[in-house]
Short mmCIF file of C-alpha atoms in Angstrom, two decimals:
data_model
loop_
_atom_site.label_atom_id
_atom_site.label_comp_id
_atom_site.label_asym_id
_atom_site.label_seq_id
_atom_site.Cartn_x
_atom_site.Cartn_y
_atom_site.Cartn_z
CA MET V 1 76.78 -64.57 -1.69
CA LEU V 2 80.14 -62.47 -1.15
CA ILE V 3 81.36 -62.99 -4.47
CA PHE V 4 78.09 -61.63 -6.20
CA GLN V 5 77.97 -58.98 -4.12
CA LEU V 6 81.61 -57.85 -4.79
CA VAL V 7 80.95 -58.28 -8.54
CA CYS V 8 77.63 -56.02 -8.36
CA MET V 9 79.85 -53.43 -6.44
CA ASN V 10 82.46 -52.90 -9.45
CA ILE V 11 79.68 -52.79 -12.05
CA THR V 12 79.61 -49.31 -13.59
CA LEU V 13 76.49 -49.94 -15.95
CA GLN V 14 73.56 -48.29 -14.95
CA TYR V 15 71.45 -51.37 -14.50
CA ALA V 16 70.72 -52.97 -11.11
CA CYS V 17 72.00 -56.71 -10.61
CA SER V 18 69.68 -59.81 -10.23
CA SER V 19 70.55 -62.85 -8.43
CA SER V 20 67.69 -64.78 -10.45
CA ASN V 21 66.08 -64.84 -13.81
CA HIS V 22 63.81 -61.96 -12.77
CA PHE V 23 64.33 -58.10 -13.38
CA ASP V 24 62.08 -56.21 -11.25
CA VAL V 25 61.51 -52.67 -12.59
CA LEU V 26 61.93 -50.91 -9.56
CA ASP V 27 65.60 -52.24 -10.03
CA TYR V 28 65.91 -49.84 -12.52
CA GLY V 29 64.62 -47.01 -11.17
CA ALA V 30 60.77 -47.47 -11.74
CA ILE V 31 58.63 -45.07 -9.13
CA ASN V 32 55.83 -46.37 -7.53
CA ASN V 33 53.58 -43.49 -8.26
CA ILE V 34 51.63 -42.52 -11.06
CA ASN V 35 52.50 -38.87 -11.49
CA ASN V 36 56.05 -39.95 -12.03
CA ASP V 37 57.33 -41.28 -15.73
CA SER V 38 58.97 -44.81 -15.46
CA SER V 39 59.50 -45.34 -18.96
CA GLN V 40 63.28 -45.08 -18.96
CA ALA V 41 63.63 -47.86 -16.23
CA PHE V 42 61.21 -50.28 -17.93
CA LEU V 43 63.57 -49.81 -21.08
CA ASN V 44 66.65 -50.01 -19.10
CA ALA V 45 64.95 -53.67 -17.42
CA TRP V 46 63.75 -54.52 -21.05
CA LYS V 47 67.12 -54.37 -22.53
CA VAL V 48 69.08 -56.19 -19.69
CA VAL V 49 66.46 -59.13 -20.07
CA CYS V 50 66.28 -59.06 -23.94
CA ASN V 51 70.34 -59.20 -23.71
CA SER V 52 70.09 -61.64 -20.72
CA GLU V 53 72.29 -64.97 -21.17
CA VAL V 54 70.32 -66.97 -18.54
CA ASP V 55 67.36 -69.08 -19.94
CA ASN V 56 63.73 -67.71 -19.74
CA PRO V 57 64.65 -64.14 -18.22
CA THR V 58 61.59 -62.23 -16.72
CA LEU V 59 60.97 -58.81 -16.74
CA LEU V 60 58.65 -57.86 -13.57
CA VAL V 61 56.16 -55.49 -12.63
CA PRO V 62 55.42 -55.85 -9.09
CA ARG V 63 52.40 -56.42 -7.67
CA TRP V 64 50.75 -53.70 -5.30
CA LYS V 65 52.67 -51.22 -7.37
CA SER V 66 51.57 -48.78 -10.11
CA PHE V 67 53.86 -47.30 -12.66
CA LEU V 68 53.35 -44.35 -15.22
CA VAL V 69 54.73 -45.44 -18.51
CA ASN V 70 54.69 -42.93 -21.82
CA PRO V 71 54.28 -44.35 -25.23
CA ILE V 72 57.21 -46.86 -25.51
CA VAL V 73 58.51 -49.64 -27.64
CA PHE V 74 59.88 -53.10 -26.71
CA THR V 75 62.10 -54.06 -29.43
CA GLY V 76 63.60 -57.45 -30.40
CA PRO V 77 65.19 -59.65 -31.82
CA CYS V 78 66.43 -60.93 -28.13
CA LYS V 79 68.92 -63.12 -26.94
CA PRO V 80 66.96 -65.73 -25.01
CA ASP V 81 64.68 -68.16 -26.72
CA ASN V 82 61.90 -67.29 -24.35
CA ILE V 83 61.41 -64.14 -22.68
CA ASN V 84 58.55 -63.05 -20.15
CA PHE V 85 57.19 -60.06 -19.53
CA GLN V 86 54.75 -60.37 -16.24
CA ILE V 87 52.40 -57.85 -14.67
CA LEU V 88 51.22 -58.38 -11.41
CA GLY V 89 50.74 -54.46 -10.64
CA GLU V 90 49.33 -51.90 -12.66
CA ILE V 91 50.91 -49.87 -15.92
CA VAL V 92 48.98 -46.69 -16.31
CA ALA V 93 49.14 -44.58 -19.30
CA PRO V 94 49.36 -40.76 -19.59
CA PRO V 95 45.93 -39.18 -19.27
CA LEU V 96 46.75 -36.12 -21.77
CA PRO V 97 47.01 -36.77 -25.87
CA SER V 98 49.88 -34.26 -25.83
CA ALA V 99 52.04 -37.30 -24.25
CA TRP V 100 52.24 -38.33 -28.06
CA GLU V 101 53.33 -35.19 -29.52
CA LYS V 102 56.85 -37.05 -30.29
CA HIS V 103 55.77 -40.35 -30.57
CA ASP V 104 53.30 -42.59 -32.88
CA PRO V 105 49.48 -41.82 -31.89
CA SER V 106 48.46 -45.22 -33.16
CA GLN V 107 50.27 -47.24 -30.10
CA TRP V 108 51.45 -46.93 -26.52
CA LEU V 109 52.65 -50.27 -25.42
CA ALA V 110 54.26 -52.21 -28.11
CA PHE V 111 56.53 -54.85 -28.99
CA ASN V 112 58.25 -55.38 -32.01
CA GLY V 113 60.28 -58.20 -33.72
CA VAL V 114 60.26 -60.32 -30.10
CA ARG V 115 59.95 -64.13 -30.50
CA GLY V 116 58.96 -66.42 -28.09
CA LEU V 117 57.46 -63.64 -25.70
CA ARG V 118 55.01 -64.34 -23.12
CA VAL V 119 53.17 -61.67 -21.84
CA TYR V 120 50.94 -62.67 -18.62
CA GLY V 121 50.21 -62.14 -15.05
CA SER V 122 47.00 -60.70 -12.90
CA GLY V 123 47.72 -57.21 -13.19
CA THR V 124 46.26 -54.36 -14.84
CA VAL V 125 46.72 -52.25 -18.06
CA ASN V 126 44.93 -48.74 -17.93
CA GLY V 127 44.97 -46.64 -20.89
CA GLN V 128 43.03 -43.76 -19.29
CA GLY V 129 41.70 -43.12 -22.72
CA PHE V 130 39.11 -40.28 -21.45
CA GLY V 131 41.00 -37.59 -23.00
CA TRP V 132 41.13 -39.07 -26.50
CA TRP V 133 37.68 -39.97 -26.21
CA ASN V 134 36.61 -36.53 -25.16
CA GLN V 135 38.44 -35.08 -28.82
CA SER V 136 37.31 -37.89 -30.80
CA CYS V 137 36.32 -37.13 -34.48
CA LYS V 138 33.55 -40.00 -34.38
CA TYR V 139 31.68 -38.14 -31.48
CA HIS V 140 33.06 -34.72 -31.89
CA PRO V 141 33.31 -34.21 -35.73
CA ALA V 142 32.85 -30.29 -35.49
CA MET V 143 35.55 -29.92 -32.82
CA SER V 144 38.64 -28.19 -34.42
CA GLY V 145 41.58 -30.38 -33.83
CA CYS V 146 39.63 -33.64 -33.51
CA THR V 147 41.45 -36.76 -33.78
CA LYS V 148 40.77 -39.87 -35.82
CA LEU V 149 43.36 -41.99 -34.61
CA ALA V 150 44.07 -42.97 -30.94
CA PRO V 151 46.80 -45.28 -29.62
CA THR V 152 46.04 -48.88 -29.12
CA ALA V 153 46.84 -50.01 -25.26
CA VAL V 154 48.84 -52.86 -26.33
CA LYS V 155 50.30 -53.74 -30.18
CA PHE V 156 52.07 -56.78 -31.26
CA LEU V 157 54.35 -56.38 -34.31
CA SER V 158 55.84 -59.41 -36.30
CA CYS V 159 55.94 -61.04 -32.77
CA ASN V 160 55.57 -64.67 -33.57
CA GLU V 161 55.33 -67.83 -31.33
CA THR V 162 54.14 -65.29 -28.66
CA ALA V 163 51.42 -65.69 -26.02
CA LEU V 164 49.63 -63.23 -24.06
CA SER V 165 47.44 -63.87 -20.92
CA GLY V 166 46.02 -63.23 -17.69
CA ILE V 167 46.14 -59.38 -17.86
CA HIS V 168 43.04 -56.91 -17.14
CA LEU V 169 42.95 -54.55 -20.09
CA ILE V 170 41.10 -51.31 -19.31
CA ASN V 171 39.85 -48.03 -20.80
CA SER V 172 42.38 -47.97 -23.84
CA SER V 173 42.31 -44.45 -25.87
CA GLN V 174 41.46 -46.64 -29.19
CA THR V 175 41.64 -51.02 -29.81
CA HIS V 176 42.72 -52.40 -26.51
CA VAL V 177 45.03 -55.29 -28.17
CA THR V 178 46.60 -55.54 -31.82
CA LEU V 179 48.42 -57.70 -33.77
CA VAL V 180 50.10 -56.92 -36.93
CA GLY V 181 52.10 -59.45 -38.95
CA CYS V 182 52.41 -62.04 -36.14
CA ASP V 183 52.22 -66.06 -36.68
CA THR V 184 51.60 -68.05 -33.82
CA PHE V 185 50.17 -66.15 -31.33
CA HIS V 186 47.66 -67.44 -28.35
CA ILE V 187 45.49 -65.12 -26.11
CA ASP V 188 43.98 -66.62 -22.99
CA ASN V 189 41.90 -65.57 -19.95
CA LEU V 190 41.85 -61.62 -20.79
CA LEU V 191 39.36 -59.50 -19.34
CA ILE V 192 39.16 -56.51 -21.37
CA GLU V 193 36.62 -53.22 -20.38
CA ALA V 194 35.86 -49.94 -21.62
CA PRO V 195 32.30 -48.15 -21.26
CA GLY V 196 29.90 -49.40 -24.24
CA ASN V 197 29.82 -45.61 -25.54
CA THR V 198 33.09 -45.41 -25.91
CA PRO V 199 34.62 -44.74 -29.89
CA ASN V 200 36.44 -47.28 -31.68
CA THR V 201 37.71 -49.07 -28.46
CA ASP V 202 37.86 -52.63 -30.11
CA GLY V 203 38.81 -55.47 -27.88
CA ILE V 204 41.04 -57.32 -30.08
CA HIS V 205 41.97 -56.53 -33.59
CA LEU V 206 44.26 -59.34 -36.11
CA GLN V 207 45.46 -57.94 -39.14
CA HIS V 208 48.09 -59.76 -41.48
CA ALA V 209 47.81 -62.50 -38.76
CA ARG V 210 48.20 -65.71 -38.95
CA ASN V 211 47.91 -69.45 -36.67
CA VAL V 212 46.28 -67.44 -33.77
CA ILE V 213 44.18 -68.73 -30.72
CA ILE V 214 42.05 -66.79 -28.81
CA THR V 215 40.19 -68.44 -25.53
CA ASN V 216 38.73 -67.91 -22.18
CA THR V 217 38.10 -64.45 -22.72
CA GLU V 218 35.59 -61.79 -21.52
CA ILE V 219 35.43 -58.53 -23.38
CA GLY V 220 33.02 -55.38 -23.10
CA THR V 221 33.57 -52.23 -24.95
CA GLY V 222 32.73 -49.60 -27.25
CA ASP V 223 33.03 -51.16 -30.46
CA ASP V 224 33.95 -54.72 -32.09
CA CYS V 225 34.63 -57.56 -29.26
CA ILE V 226 37.29 -59.20 -31.78
CA SER V 227 37.77 -57.58 -35.32
CA VAL V 228 39.32 -59.99 -38.18
CA GLY V 229 40.97 -57.66 -40.59
CA ASP V 230 42.56 -58.26 -44.10
CA TYR V 231 45.33 -60.84 -44.76
CA THR V 232 44.41 -63.53 -41.71
CA SER V 233 44.16 -67.12 -41.69
CA ASN V 234 43.78 -69.88 -39.22
CA ILE V 235 42.21 -68.05 -36.68
CA ASP V 236 40.46 -69.94 -33.77
CA ILE V 237 38.16 -67.72 -31.37
CA LEU V 238 36.83 -69.97 -28.51
CA ASN V 239 34.87 -69.75 -25.39
CA VAL V 240 34.45 -65.99 -25.79
CA THR V 241 31.89 -63.41 -23.61
CA CYS V 242 31.22 -60.32 -25.57
CA GLY V 243 29.15 -57.14 -24.58
CA PRO V 244 28.34 -54.36 -24.31
CA GLY V 245 30.09 -53.86 -28.06
CA HIS V 246 29.73 -54.38 -31.99
CA GLY V 247 29.95 -58.00 -31.70
CA ILE V 248 32.55 -60.31 -33.34
CA SER V 249 33.57 -58.93 -37.02
CA ILE V 250 35.15 -60.40 -40.03
CA GLY V 251 35.74 -56.77 -41.44
CA SER V 252 35.44 -54.46 -42.14
CA LEU V 253 37.36 -55.66 -45.33
CA GLY V 254 38.29 -53.87 -48.60
CA ARG V 255 38.03 -50.45 -48.33
CA GLY V 256 39.23 -48.09 -50.83
CA GLY V 257 39.63 -51.17 -53.08
CA ASN V 258 41.96 -53.17 -51.26
CA TYR V 259 42.45 -56.70 -52.17
CA VAL V 260 41.45 -59.14 -49.41
CA GLN V 261 42.49 -62.68 -48.25
CA VAL V 262 40.63 -63.98 -45.43
CA SER V 263 40.15 -67.75 -44.74
CA ASN V 264 40.15 -70.61 -42.22
CA ILE V 265 38.13 -68.76 -39.26
CA VAL V 266 36.70 -70.56 -36.51
CA VAL V 267 34.29 -68.85 -34.08
CA LYS V 268 33.22 -71.26 -31.39
CA ASN V 269 31.02 -71.37 -28.32
CA VAL V 270 30.71 -67.61 -27.94
CA TYR V 271 28.08 -65.63 -25.58
CA PHE V 272 26.95 -62.56 -26.74
CA LYS V 273 25.28 -59.87 -24.57
CA GLY V 274 23.55 -56.75 -25.33
CA THR V 275 25.61 -56.56 -28.59
CA THR V 276 24.93 -54.50 -31.71
CA ASN V 277 25.95 -57.26 -33.86
CA GLY V 278 26.74 -60.97 -33.18
CA ALA V 279 28.36 -62.83 -36.02
CA ARG V 280 28.95 -60.42 -38.53
CA ILE V 281 31.14 -60.30 -41.70
CA LYS V 282 31.32 -56.40 -43.11
CA THR V 283 32.77 -55.91 -46.63
CA TRP V 284 33.04 -52.54 -48.58
CA GLN V 285 31.07 -52.70 -52.15
CA GLU V 286 34.38 -51.43 -53.75
CA GLY V 287 36.81 -54.42 -52.27
CA ARG V 288 38.31 -57.38 -54.17
CA GLY V 289 39.37 -60.90 -52.87
CA PHE V 290 37.84 -63.49 -50.96
CA VAL V 291 36.33 -64.64 -47.57
CA ARG V 292 36.01 -68.42 -47.20
CA ARG V 293 35.71 -71.34 -44.87
CA VAL V 294 34.57 -69.50 -41.95
CA ILE V 295 32.82 -71.17 -39.01
CA PHE V 296 30.64 -69.63 -36.32
CA GLU V 297 29.12 -72.31 -34.01
CA ASN V 298 27.57 -73.36 -30.62
CA ILE V 299 26.48 -69.58 -30.32
CA PHE V 300 24.16 -67.79 -27.75
CA PHE V 301 22.59 -64.41 -28.00
CA ASN V 302 20.90 -62.43 -25.11
CA THR V 303 19.25 -59.20 -26.90
CA VAL V 304 21.41 -58.77 -29.71
CA LYS V 305 20.18 -56.44 -32.23
CA ASN V 306 21.77 -58.22 -35.49
CA PRO V 307 22.58 -61.85 -34.14
CA LEU V 308 23.45 -63.12 -38.12
CA ILE V 309 24.57 -60.49 -40.58
CA ILE V 310 26.87 -60.31 -43.83
CA ASP V 311 26.86 -57.05 -45.47
CA GLN V 312 28.98 -56.52 -48.66
CA HIS V 313 27.58 -53.01 -48.74
CA TYR V 314 29.25 -51.56 -45.90
CA GLY V 315 29.96 -47.73 -45.86
CA SER V 316 28.55 -47.41 -49.21
CA ILE V 317 26.83 -44.19 -50.03
CA LYS V 318 22.73 -44.41 -51.28
CA GLY V 319 22.88 -44.19 -55.03
CA SER V 320 26.65 -44.22 -55.70
CA GLN V 321 27.79 -46.55 -58.70
CA ILE V 322 30.06 -49.67 -58.22
CA LYS V 323 31.96 -51.34 -61.44
CA GLU V 324 30.45 -54.93 -61.47
CA SER V 325 33.86 -56.03 -61.35
CA MET V 326 34.34 -55.16 -57.50
CA GLY V 327 33.27 -56.75 -54.33
CA VAL V 328 34.94 -59.35 -52.16
CA TRP V 329 33.93 -63.22 -52.52
CA ILE V 330 32.07 -64.18 -49.66
CA SER V 331 31.97 -68.25 -49.56
CA ASP V 332 31.81 -71.57 -47.44
CA VAL V 333 30.27 -69.80 -44.38
CA THR V 334 28.53 -71.81 -42.21
CA TYR V 335 26.09 -70.59 -38.91
CA ARG V 336 25.69 -73.60 -36.50
CA ASN V 337 23.82 -73.87 -33.48
CA PHE V 338 22.59 -70.36 -33.07
CA TYR V 339 20.16 -69.93 -29.80
CA GLY V 340 18.43 -67.02 -28.10
CA THR V 341 16.96 -63.60 -28.22
CA SER V 342 17.13 -60.67 -31.14
CA ALA V 343 16.70 -56.94 -30.09
CA SER V 344 15.69 -56.76 -33.79
CA GLN V 345 12.87 -58.06 -36.04
CA VAL V 346 15.36 -58.98 -38.73
CA ALA V 347 17.57 -61.52 -37.02
CA ILE V 348 19.25 -63.17 -39.79
CA ASN V 349 20.56 -60.54 -42.47
CA LEU V 350 22.50 -61.53 -45.41
CA ASN V 351 22.71 -58.59 -47.63
CA CYS V 352 25.06 -59.75 -50.39
CA SER V 353 26.04 -57.71 -53.77
CA GLU V 354 24.71 -58.53 -56.73
CA SER V 355 27.79 -58.92 -58.61
CA ARG V 356 29.71 -60.99 -55.90
CA THR V 357 27.08 -63.01 -54.47
CA CYS V 358 27.54 -64.95 -50.92
CA ASN V 359 27.91 -68.58 -52.06
CA HIS V 360 27.72 -71.91 -49.99
CA ILE V 361 26.13 -70.28 -47.08
CA THR V 362 25.18 -72.70 -44.46
CA LEU V 363 22.06 -72.43 -41.93
CA ASP V 364 22.03 -75.09 -39.69
CA SER V 365 20.25 -75.82 -36.18
CA ILE V 366 18.70 -72.39 -35.48
CA MET V 367 16.60 -70.98 -32.95
CA LEU V 368 16.06 -67.27 -32.40
CA TRP V 369 13.31 -65.86 -30.52
CA PRO V 370 12.19 -61.62 -29.80
CA ALA V 371 13.75 -60.21 -27.05
CA PRO V 372 11.73 -59.71 -24.24
CA ARG V 373 10.55 -55.78 -25.49
CA LEU V 374 10.48 -56.47 -28.59
CA ASP V 375 6.58 -57.23 -29.77
CA LYS V 376 7.58 -58.06 -33.39
CA GLU V 377 7.91 -61.80 -34.90
CA LEU V 378 11.46 -62.25 -36.16
CA THR V 379 11.91 -62.52 -40.09
CA SER V 380 14.91 -63.55 -42.39
CA TYR V 381 16.07 -60.88 -45.20
CA CYS V 382 18.57 -62.58 -47.90
CA SER V 383 19.81 -60.47 -50.79
CA ASN V 384 21.92 -62.58 -53.28
CA GLY V 385 22.61 -65.17 -50.55
CA TYR V 386 22.85 -68.93 -51.54
CA GLY V 387 23.17 -72.03 -49.81
CA VAL V 388 21.09 -74.66 -47.76
CA ALA V 389 19.56 -74.72 -44.67
CA ILE V 390 19.25 -77.30 -42.07
CA GLY V 391 16.89 -77.14 -38.85
CA VAL V 392 16.34 -73.66 -39.00
CA VAL V 393 13.56 -73.75 -36.69
CA HIS V 394 12.76 -69.78 -36.34
CA PRO V 395 13.10 -67.32 -38.14
CA PRO V 396 12.32 -69.20 -40.94
CA SER V 397 15.30 -69.35 -43.81
CA CYS V 398 15.32 -67.02 -46.45
CA LEU V 399 18.36 -68.82 -48.61
CA GLN V 400 18.37 -69.51 -52.15
CA GLN V 401 19.65 -72.46 -53.82
CA THR V 402 22.59 -71.98 -55.53
CA THR V 403 22.03 -71.39 -59.10
CA ASN V 404 24.02 -73.05 -61.92
CA MET V 405 25.82 -69.25 -62.86
CA ALA V 406 26.45 -68.95 -59.11
CA LYS V 407 27.98 -72.33 -59.26
CA ILE V 408 30.22 -71.53 -62.07
CA ILE V 409 31.42 -68.28 -60.46
CA ASP V 410 32.33 -69.70 -57.43
CA LEU V 411 34.09 -72.61 -58.99
CA LEU V 412 36.37 -70.42 -61.11
CA THR V 413 37.37 -68.04 -58.09
CA ARG V 414 38.60 -71.22 -56.35
CA ILE V 415 40.44 -72.02 -59.04
CA LYS V 416 42.02 -68.24 -59.22
CA GLY V 417 42.38 -68.52 -55.09
#
């Protein structure tokens, strides 16, 4: 102990000493007061942890403490093979958008290029998004200087072999958690909350990501609970509660003619409550590429407006002309064990493209009934949707049997893909 004290007394660096592999942000100048900026203290602690020689070092945000942190990036790579970021207290964002004037407006807390990262704890990440919501172009299009882009609360950029668990995320300015360019990522046991009328406050968004597992998570926001973007594959979404919000969406995809590659998506054991959509795939009419090998299974709906929907005309303007060669191919999509109530009359809606039909769609064991306030019999709508129906009790299936031409086109697409 004496030797350790003498060493610490002789250290001239600005960083505090630690007798273990835990590095408390309080020891690096963080202030337990949401009116004082603790950003530099968090960066100081991160620098020590990222360059630590100890095994499994942990940056600690202590319990019962609240810290104001301005836009910040925790950058790797780091020396340790595994690194921890433990949140037991509260991290609070600046309340005013002006805090981002010299920063990237798309992010608040970002991790970039960190491998073996584990962000976990029982604490809270509070985005304080009210200032951004009040100037959102989505809800205030006539406002001078309204904003279309607002910060994601926690963004992971090129972070592989990473985990996020236990955190309570609230009131992000826009999306709460975003993964971009990540491989092998596990999200577990999150609670994500924002008012249902807030603009673009998705729960979790995936982009250019693969080998991602999302489990045991509850999400209620003003947009998609989970959205799956372009160039994603091998995604498992299991045991999730969604509502309020816009459901779990693959898309939107293909905007501006972008080429889409989305495959091997499993969404299983999900409870939707009061959402505007349930299991949704949405693509822009001018897009290209494919969405294939998708499974939605064991899904329960409580008063959901569009329980099952494919929309290949997302964002289209009525009367607009799209080239026949454009469109995203959607194939090998299974909907199995769907139960509950629909808040809209059309409970199964397959609005597929004439030039890029939906092929190999399977409806298996579906039983949906009108929500208590919906005094209408449920129906199905299928346009250019081909596949098979097994045990579809209610509403009746509208799928068409796969035509010979659709089979040929689908085979050519598989060969090219």
